[in-house]
Amino acid sequence: HTVEGVGLARGERLLLERALANLLDNALRHAKTQVRIRVEEGALQVEDDGEGLPLPLEALAQPFRQGGPNRGSAGLGLYTAKRVAEAHGGRLLTCKTPLGGACLRLELPSAKEL
């Protein structure tokens, strides 16, 4: 697993930690062997080499929604990450990754913009 980059974002630390933990938990649960976190000013991406998202993000980010068989989750991870992003004036998006699996990007206002 790798972490690349550096950047700042302004927000409630505990909420942002929870959002990142949820994205990372999903990636670790669904990855075959690789998880990558990319950090840049006002954004972070969590990528994996798993099968990718089985449904559109809008569907998966609903409360208690799971994309497949229950793998020890309550179906609240992406919902929580999306709500945290929105509460901070940001958003949760899908993205492309050379790893071939899921890629979720949490965009927040840059600390430099505030």
XYZ file of C-alpha atoms in Angstrom, residues 9 19 23 37 42 51 68 77 82 85 87 95 103 109:
14
model
C -7.626 21.054 3.390
C -14.381 9.834 5.847
C -12.763 5.060 1.972
C -3.782 6.998 -1.480
C -7.773 20.114 -1.372
C -13.143 -5.288 -9.364
C -22.351 -7.024 -3.084
C -19.065 3.994 4.588
C -20.134 11.729 0.894
C -17.452 15.988 2.008
C -20.732 19.253 4.981
C -12.148 8.673 -10.814
C -11.051 5.094 -7.367
C -11.933 23.439 -0.271
